[in-house]
PDB file of C-alpha atoms in Angstrom:
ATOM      1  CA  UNK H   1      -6.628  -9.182  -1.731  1.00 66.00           C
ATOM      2  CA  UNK H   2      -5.836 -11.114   1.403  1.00 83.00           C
ATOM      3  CA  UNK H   3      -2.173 -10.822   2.406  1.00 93.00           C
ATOM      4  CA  UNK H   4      -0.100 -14.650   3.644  1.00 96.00           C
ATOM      5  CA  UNK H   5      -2.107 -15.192   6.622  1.00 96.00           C
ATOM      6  CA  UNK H   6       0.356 -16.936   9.498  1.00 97.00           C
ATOM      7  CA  UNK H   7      -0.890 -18.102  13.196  1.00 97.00           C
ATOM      8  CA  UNK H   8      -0.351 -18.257  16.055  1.00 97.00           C
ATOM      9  CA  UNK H   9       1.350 -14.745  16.329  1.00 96.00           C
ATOM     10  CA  UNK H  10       3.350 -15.722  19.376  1.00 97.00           C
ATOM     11  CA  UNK H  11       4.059 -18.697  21.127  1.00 98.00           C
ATOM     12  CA  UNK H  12       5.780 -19.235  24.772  1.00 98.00           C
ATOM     13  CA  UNK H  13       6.447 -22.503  24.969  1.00 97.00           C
ATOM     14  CA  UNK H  14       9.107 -25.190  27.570  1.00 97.00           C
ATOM     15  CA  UNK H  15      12.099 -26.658  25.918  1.00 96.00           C
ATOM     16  CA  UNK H  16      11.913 -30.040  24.698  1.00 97.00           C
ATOM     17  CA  UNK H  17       8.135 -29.414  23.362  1.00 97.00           C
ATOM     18  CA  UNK H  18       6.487 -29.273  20.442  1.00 97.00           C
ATOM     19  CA  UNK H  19       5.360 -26.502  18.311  1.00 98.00           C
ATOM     20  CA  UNK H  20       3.981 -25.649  14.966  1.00 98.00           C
ATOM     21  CA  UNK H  21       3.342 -22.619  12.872  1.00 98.00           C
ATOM     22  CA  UNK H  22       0.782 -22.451   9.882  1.00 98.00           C
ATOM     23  CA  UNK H  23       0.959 -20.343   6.828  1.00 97.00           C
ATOM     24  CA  UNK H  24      -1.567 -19.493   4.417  1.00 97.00           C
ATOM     25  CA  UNK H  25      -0.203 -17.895   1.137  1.00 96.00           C
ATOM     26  CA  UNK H  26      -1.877 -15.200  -1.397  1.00 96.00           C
ATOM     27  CA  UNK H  27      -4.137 -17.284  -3.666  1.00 94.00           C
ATOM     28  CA  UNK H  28      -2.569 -18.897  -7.163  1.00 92.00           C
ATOM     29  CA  UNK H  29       1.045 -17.990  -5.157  1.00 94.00           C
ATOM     30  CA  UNK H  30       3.009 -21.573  -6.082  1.00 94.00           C
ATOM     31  CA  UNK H  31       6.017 -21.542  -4.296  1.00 95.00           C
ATOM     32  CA  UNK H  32       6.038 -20.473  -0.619  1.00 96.00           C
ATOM     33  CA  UNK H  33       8.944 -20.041   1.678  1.00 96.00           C
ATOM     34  CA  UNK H  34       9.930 -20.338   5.183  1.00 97.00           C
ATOM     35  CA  UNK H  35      12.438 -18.407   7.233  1.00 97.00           C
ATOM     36  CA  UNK H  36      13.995 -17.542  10.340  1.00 97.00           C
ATOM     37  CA  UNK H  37      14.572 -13.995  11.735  1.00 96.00           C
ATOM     38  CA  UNK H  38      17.044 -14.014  15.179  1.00 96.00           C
ATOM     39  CA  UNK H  39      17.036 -11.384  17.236  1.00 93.00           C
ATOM     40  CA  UNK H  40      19.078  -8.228  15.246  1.00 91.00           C
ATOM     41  CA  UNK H  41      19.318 -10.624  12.060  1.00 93.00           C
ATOM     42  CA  UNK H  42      18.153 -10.855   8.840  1.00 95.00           C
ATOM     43  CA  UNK H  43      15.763 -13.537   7.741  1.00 96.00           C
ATOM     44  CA  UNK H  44      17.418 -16.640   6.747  1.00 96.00           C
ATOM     45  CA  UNK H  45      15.418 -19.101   4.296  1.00 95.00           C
ATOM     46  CA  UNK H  46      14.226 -22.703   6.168  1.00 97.00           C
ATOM     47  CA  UNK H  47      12.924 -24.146   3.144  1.00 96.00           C
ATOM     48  CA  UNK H  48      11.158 -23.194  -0.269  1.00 95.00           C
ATOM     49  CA  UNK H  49       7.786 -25.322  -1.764  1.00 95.00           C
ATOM     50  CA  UNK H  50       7.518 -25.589  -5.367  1.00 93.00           C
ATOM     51  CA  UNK H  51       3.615 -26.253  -5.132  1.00 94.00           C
ATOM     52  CA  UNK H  52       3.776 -29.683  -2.780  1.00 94.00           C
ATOM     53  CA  UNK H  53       7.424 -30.422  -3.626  1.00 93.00           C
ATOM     54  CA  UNK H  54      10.350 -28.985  -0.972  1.00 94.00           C
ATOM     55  CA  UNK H  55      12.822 -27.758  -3.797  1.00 91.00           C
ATOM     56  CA  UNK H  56      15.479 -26.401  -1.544  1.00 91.00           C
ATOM     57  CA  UNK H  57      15.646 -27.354   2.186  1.00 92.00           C
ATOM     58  CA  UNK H  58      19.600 -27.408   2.540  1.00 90.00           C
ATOM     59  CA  UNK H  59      19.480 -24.952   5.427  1.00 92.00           C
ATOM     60  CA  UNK H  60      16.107 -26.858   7.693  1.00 95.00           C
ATOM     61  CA  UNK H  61      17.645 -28.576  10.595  1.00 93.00           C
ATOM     62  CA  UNK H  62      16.332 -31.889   9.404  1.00 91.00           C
ATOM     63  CA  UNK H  63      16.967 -33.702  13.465  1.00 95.00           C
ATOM     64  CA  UNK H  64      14.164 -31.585  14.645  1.00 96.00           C
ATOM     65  CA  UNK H  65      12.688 -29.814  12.026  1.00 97.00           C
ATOM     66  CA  UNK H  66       9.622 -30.749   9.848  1.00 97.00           C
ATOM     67  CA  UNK H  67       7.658 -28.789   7.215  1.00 97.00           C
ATOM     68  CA  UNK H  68       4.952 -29.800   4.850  1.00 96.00           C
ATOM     69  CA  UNK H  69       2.689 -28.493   1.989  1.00 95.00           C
ATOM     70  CA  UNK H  70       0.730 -31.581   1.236  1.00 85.00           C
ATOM     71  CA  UNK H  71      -2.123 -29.680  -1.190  1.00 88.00           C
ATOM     72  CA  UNK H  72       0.343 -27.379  -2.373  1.00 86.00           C
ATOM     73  CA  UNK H  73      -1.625 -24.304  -0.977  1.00 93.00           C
ATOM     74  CA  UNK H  74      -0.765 -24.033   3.183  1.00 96.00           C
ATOM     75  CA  UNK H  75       2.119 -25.117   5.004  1.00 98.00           C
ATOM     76  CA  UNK H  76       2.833 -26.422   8.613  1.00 98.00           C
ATOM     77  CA  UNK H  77       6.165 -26.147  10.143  1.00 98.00           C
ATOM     78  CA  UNK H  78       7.004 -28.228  13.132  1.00 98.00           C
ATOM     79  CA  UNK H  79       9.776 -28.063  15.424  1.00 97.00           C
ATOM     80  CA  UNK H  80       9.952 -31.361  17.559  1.00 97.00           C
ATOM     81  CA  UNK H  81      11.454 -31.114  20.430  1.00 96.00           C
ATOM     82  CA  UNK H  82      11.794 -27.198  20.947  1.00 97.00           C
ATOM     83  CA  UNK H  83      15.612 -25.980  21.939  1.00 96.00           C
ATOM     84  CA  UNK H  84      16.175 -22.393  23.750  1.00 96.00           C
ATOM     85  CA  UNK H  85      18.107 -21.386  20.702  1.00 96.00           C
ATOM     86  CA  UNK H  86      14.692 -21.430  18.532  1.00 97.00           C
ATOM     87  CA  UNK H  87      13.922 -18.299  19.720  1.00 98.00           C
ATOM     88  CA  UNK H  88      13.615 -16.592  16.930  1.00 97.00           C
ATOM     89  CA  UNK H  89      10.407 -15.031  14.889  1.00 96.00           C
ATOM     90  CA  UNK H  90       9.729 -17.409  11.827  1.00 98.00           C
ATOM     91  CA  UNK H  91       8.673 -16.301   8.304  1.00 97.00           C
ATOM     92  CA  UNK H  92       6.319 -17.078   5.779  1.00 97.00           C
ATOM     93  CA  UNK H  93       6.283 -15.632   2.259  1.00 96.00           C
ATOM     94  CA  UNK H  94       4.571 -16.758  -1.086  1.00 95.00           C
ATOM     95  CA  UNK H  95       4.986 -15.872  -4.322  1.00 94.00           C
ATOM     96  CA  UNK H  96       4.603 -17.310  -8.186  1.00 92.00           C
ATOM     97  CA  UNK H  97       6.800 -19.287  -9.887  1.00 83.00           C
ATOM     98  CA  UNK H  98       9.765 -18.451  -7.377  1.00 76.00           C
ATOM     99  CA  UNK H  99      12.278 -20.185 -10.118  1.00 75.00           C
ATOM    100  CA  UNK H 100      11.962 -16.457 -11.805  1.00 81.00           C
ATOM    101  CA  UNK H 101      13.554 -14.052  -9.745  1.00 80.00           C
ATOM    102  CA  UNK H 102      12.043 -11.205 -11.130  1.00 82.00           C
ATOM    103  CA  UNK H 103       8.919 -12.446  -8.710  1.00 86.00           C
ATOM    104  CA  UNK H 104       8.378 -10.647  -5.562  1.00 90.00           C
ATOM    105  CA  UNK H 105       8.246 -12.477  -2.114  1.00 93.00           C
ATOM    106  CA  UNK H 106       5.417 -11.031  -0.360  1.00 94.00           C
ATOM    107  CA  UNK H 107       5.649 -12.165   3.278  1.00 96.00           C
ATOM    108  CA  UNK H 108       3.419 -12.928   6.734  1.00 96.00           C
ATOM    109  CA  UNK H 109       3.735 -10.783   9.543  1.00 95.00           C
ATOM    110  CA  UNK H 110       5.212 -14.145  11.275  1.00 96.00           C
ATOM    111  CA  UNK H 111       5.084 -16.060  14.400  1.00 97.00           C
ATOM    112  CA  UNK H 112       7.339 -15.054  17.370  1.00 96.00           C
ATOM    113  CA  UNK H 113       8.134 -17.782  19.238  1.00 98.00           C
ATOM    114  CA  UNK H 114       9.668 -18.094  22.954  1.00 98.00           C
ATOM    115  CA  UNK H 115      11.518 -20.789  24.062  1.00 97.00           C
ATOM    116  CA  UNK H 116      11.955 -20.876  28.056  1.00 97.00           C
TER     117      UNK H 116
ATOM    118  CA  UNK Z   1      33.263 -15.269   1.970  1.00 70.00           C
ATOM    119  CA  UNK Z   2      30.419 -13.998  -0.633  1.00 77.00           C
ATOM    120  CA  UNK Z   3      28.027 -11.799   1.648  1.00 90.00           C
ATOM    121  CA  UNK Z   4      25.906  -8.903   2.090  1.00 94.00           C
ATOM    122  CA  UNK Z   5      26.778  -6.186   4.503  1.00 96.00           C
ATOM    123  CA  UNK Z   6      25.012  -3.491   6.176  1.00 97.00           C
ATOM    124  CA  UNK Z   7      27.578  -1.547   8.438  1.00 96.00           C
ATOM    125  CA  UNK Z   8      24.840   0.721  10.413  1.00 96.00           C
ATOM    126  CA  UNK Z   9      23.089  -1.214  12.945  1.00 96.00           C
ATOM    127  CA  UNK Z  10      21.390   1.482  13.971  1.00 97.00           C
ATOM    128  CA  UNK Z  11      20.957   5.196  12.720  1.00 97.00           C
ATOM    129  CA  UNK Z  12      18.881   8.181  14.120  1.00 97.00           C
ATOM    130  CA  UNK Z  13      17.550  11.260  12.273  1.00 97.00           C
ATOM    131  CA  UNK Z  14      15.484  14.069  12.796  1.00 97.00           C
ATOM    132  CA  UNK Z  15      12.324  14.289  10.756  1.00 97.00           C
ATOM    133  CA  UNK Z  16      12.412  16.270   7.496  1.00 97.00           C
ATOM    134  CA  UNK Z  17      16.328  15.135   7.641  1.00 97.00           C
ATOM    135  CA  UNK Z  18      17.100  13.357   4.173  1.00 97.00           C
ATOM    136  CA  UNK Z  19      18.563   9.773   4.932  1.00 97.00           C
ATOM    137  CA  UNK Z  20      20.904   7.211   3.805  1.00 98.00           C
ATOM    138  CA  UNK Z  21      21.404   3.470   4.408  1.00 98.00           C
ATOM    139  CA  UNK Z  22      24.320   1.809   3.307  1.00 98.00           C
ATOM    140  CA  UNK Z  23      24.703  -2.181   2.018  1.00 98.00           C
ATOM    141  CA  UNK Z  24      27.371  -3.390   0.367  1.00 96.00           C
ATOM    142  CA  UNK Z  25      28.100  -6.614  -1.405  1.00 95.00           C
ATOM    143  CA  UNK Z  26      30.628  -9.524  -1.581  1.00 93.00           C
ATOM    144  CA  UNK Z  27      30.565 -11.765  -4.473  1.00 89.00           C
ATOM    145  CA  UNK Z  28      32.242 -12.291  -7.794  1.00 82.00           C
ATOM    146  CA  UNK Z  29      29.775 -10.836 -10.184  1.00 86.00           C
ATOM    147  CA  UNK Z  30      26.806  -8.484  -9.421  1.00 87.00           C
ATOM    148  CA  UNK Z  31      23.708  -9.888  -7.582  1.00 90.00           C
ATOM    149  CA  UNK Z  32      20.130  -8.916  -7.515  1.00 93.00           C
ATOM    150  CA  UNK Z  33      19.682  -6.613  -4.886  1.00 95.00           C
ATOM    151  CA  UNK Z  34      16.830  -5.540  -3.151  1.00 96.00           C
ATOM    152  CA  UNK Z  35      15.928  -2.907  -0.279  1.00 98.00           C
ATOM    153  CA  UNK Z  36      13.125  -4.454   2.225  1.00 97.00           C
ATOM    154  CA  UNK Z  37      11.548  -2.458   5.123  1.00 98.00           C
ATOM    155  CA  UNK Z  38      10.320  -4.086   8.617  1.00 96.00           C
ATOM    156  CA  UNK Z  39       7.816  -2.252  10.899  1.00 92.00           C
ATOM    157  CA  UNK Z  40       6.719  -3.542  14.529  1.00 85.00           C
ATOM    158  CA  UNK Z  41       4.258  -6.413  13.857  1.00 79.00           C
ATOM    159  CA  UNK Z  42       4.459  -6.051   9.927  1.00 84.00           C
ATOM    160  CA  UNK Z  43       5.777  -8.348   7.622  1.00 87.00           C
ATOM    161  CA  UNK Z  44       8.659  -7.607   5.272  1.00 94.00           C
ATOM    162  CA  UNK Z  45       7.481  -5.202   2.489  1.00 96.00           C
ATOM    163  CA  UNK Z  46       9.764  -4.598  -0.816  1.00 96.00           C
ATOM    164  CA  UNK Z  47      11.066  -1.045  -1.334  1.00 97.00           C
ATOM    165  CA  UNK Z  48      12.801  -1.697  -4.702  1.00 96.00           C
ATOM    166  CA  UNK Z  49      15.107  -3.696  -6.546  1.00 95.00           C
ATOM    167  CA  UNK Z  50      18.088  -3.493  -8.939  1.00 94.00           C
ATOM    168  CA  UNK Z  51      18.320  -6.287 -11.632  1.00 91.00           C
ATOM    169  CA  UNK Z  52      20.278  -4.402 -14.695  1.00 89.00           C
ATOM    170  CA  UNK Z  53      19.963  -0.930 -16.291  1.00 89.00           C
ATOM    171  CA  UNK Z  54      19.783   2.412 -14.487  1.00 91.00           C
ATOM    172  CA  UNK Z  55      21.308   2.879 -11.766  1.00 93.00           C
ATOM    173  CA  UNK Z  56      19.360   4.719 -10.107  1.00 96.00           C
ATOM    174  CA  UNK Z  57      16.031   3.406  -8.797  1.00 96.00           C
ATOM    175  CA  UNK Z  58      12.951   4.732  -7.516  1.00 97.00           C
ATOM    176  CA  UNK Z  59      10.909   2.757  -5.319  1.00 97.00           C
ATOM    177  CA  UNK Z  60       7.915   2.829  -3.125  1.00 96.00           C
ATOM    178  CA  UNK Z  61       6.937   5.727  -0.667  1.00 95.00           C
ATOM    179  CA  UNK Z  62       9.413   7.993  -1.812  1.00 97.00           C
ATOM    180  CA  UNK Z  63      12.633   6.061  -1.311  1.00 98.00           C
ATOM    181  CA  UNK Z  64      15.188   5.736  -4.066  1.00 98.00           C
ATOM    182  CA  UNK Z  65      19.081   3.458  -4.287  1.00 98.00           C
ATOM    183  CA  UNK Z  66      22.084   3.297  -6.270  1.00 97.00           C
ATOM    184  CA  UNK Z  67      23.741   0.557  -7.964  1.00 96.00           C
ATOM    185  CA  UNK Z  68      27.749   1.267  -7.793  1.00 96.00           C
ATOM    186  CA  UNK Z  69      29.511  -1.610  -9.099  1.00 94.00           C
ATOM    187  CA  UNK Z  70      32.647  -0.150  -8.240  1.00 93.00           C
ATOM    188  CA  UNK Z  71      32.051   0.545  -4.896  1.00 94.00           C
ATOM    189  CA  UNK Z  72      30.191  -2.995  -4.751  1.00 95.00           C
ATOM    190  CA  UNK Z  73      27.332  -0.998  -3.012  1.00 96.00           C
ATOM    191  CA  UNK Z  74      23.627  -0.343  -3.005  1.00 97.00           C
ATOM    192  CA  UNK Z  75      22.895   2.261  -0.779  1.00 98.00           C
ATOM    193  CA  UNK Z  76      19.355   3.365  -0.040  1.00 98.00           C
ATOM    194  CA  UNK Z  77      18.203   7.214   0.039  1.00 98.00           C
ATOM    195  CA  UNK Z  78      15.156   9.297   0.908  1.00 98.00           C
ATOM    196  CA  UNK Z  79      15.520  13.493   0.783  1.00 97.00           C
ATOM    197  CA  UNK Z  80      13.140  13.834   3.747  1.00 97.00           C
ATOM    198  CA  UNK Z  81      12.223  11.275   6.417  1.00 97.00           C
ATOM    199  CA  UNK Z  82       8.888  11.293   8.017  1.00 96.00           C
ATOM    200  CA  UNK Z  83       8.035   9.441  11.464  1.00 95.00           C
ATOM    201  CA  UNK Z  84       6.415   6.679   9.888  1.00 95.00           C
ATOM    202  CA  UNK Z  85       9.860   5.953   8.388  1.00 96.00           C
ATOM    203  CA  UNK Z  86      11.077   4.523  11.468  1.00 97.00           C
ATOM    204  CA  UNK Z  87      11.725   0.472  11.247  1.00 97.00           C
ATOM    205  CA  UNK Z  88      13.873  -2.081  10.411  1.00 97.00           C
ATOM    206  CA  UNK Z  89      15.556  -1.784   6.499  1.00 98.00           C
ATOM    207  CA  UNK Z  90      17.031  -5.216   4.885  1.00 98.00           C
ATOM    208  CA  UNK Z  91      19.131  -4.947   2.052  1.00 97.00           C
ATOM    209  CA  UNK Z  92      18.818  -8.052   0.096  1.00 96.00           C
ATOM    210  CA  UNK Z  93      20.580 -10.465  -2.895  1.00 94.00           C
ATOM    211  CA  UNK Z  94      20.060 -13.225  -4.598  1.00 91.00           C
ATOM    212  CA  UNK Z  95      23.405 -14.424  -5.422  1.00 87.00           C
ATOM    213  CA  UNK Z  96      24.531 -14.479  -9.187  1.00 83.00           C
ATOM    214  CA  UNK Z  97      24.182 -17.320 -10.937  1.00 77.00           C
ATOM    215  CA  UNK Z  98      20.823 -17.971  -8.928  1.00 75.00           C
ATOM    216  CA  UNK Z  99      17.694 -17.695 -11.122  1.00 69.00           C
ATOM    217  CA  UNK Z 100      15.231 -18.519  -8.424  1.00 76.00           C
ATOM    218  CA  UNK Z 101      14.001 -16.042  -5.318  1.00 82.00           C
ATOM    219  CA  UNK Z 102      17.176 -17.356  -3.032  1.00 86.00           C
ATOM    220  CA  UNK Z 103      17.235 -13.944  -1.101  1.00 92.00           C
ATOM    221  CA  UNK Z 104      20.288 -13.350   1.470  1.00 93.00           C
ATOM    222  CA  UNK Z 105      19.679 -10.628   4.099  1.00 96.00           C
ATOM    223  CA  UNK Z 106      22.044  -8.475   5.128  1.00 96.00           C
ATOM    224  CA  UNK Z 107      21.591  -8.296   9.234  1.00 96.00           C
ATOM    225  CA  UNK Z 108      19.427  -4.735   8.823  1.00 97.00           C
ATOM    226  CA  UNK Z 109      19.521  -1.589   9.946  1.00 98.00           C
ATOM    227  CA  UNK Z 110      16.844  -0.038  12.643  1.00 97.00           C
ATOM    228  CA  UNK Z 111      16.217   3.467  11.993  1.00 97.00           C
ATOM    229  CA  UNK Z 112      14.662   5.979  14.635  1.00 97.00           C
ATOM    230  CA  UNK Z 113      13.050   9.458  13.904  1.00 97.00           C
ATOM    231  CA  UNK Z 114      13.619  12.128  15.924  1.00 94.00           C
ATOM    232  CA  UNK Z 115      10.835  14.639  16.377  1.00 89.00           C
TER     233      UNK Z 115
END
């Protein structure tokens, strides 16, 4: 079974530009998550999809950040424009029904991304 | 301020050396904890969790924790360490009262293996 699938791996991009990540989750996984990992941190949850519907996004910087699951399978996330303090390697994990918590997260290997 | 703490931001053992990672908790009742594991280029992988019952648990690839509610901690144990034990650890909650996936990372710990 094919593991969440997330590209590009890295990314080196100029401040003020655009960028976007993709995530692919494990098939029949309906709620899929994204997070961001600084540098000696702990992952820190962006947003969580209930199928196409964002069910918690309190912590996505809504000024530049954009996500969207419009099939309710893959996801895009979007920062528009890019600051230096995105640095940071950014997350993608799936798993079903993520209203249980007895559900595991599996998650992406993720997308490191450079601002300079 | 309810959080999740892991005071070791970095530990180093020698191989065959048994090992122990410490996390410890800050909130009014007890949370769902969980013990992830980071290598280079890997995505998070779940080690175990702790929802209720005993307090010990056993986990994947020989690694095993302890609930102590008195000591508000979950610390994370494995009798012999081999090299490809060395990466990042993240001891996880979901808060109480949460009943969906809403992990909170502690800020890890990176262990090395000495050969």
């Amino acid at each position: 079974e094919a593991g969440v699938v997330q590209s590009p791996r890295y990314k080196i991009i100029e401040k003020k530009q655009p960028v976007a990540f993709w995530c692919n989750p494990i098939s029949g996984h309906n709620t899929l998550y994204w997070y961001r990992q600084n540098l000696g941190q702990g992952p820190e949850l962006l947003i969580r999809y209930e199928n196409e519907e964002a069910v918690d996004d309190s912590q996505l910087p809504k000024d530049r950040f954009s996500a969207e699951r419009l099939k309710g399978v893959d996801s895009t996330l979007k920062i528009q424009p890019a600051e230096l303090g995105d640095s940071a390697v950014y997350l993608c994990a799936s798993s079903l029904d993520g209203g249980l918590v007895y559900n595991e997260q599996f998650f992406g290997p993720g997308t490191r991304l450079t601002v300079l | 301020a309810q959080s999740v703490t892991q005071p070791d931001i970095h530990i180093t053992v020698s191989e065959g050396a048994s090992l122990e990672l410490r996390c410890n908790y800050s909130y009014g009742a007890t949370p769902y904890l969980f013990w992830y594991v980071q290598s280079p280029g890997q995505g998070l992988q779940l080690l175990l969790k702790y929802f209720s019952g005993d307090t010990l648990v056993q986990g994947i690839k020989g690694f095993e924790a302890e609930f102590k509610r008195s000591q508000s901690s979950f610390n994370l144990r494995k009798p012999s360490v081999h090299w490809s034990d060395a990466a990042e650890y993240f001891c996880a909650v979901v808060p109480p009262s949460q009943g969906a996936q809403k992990l909170v990372f502690g800020q890890g710990t990176r262990l090395t293996i000495n050969p």
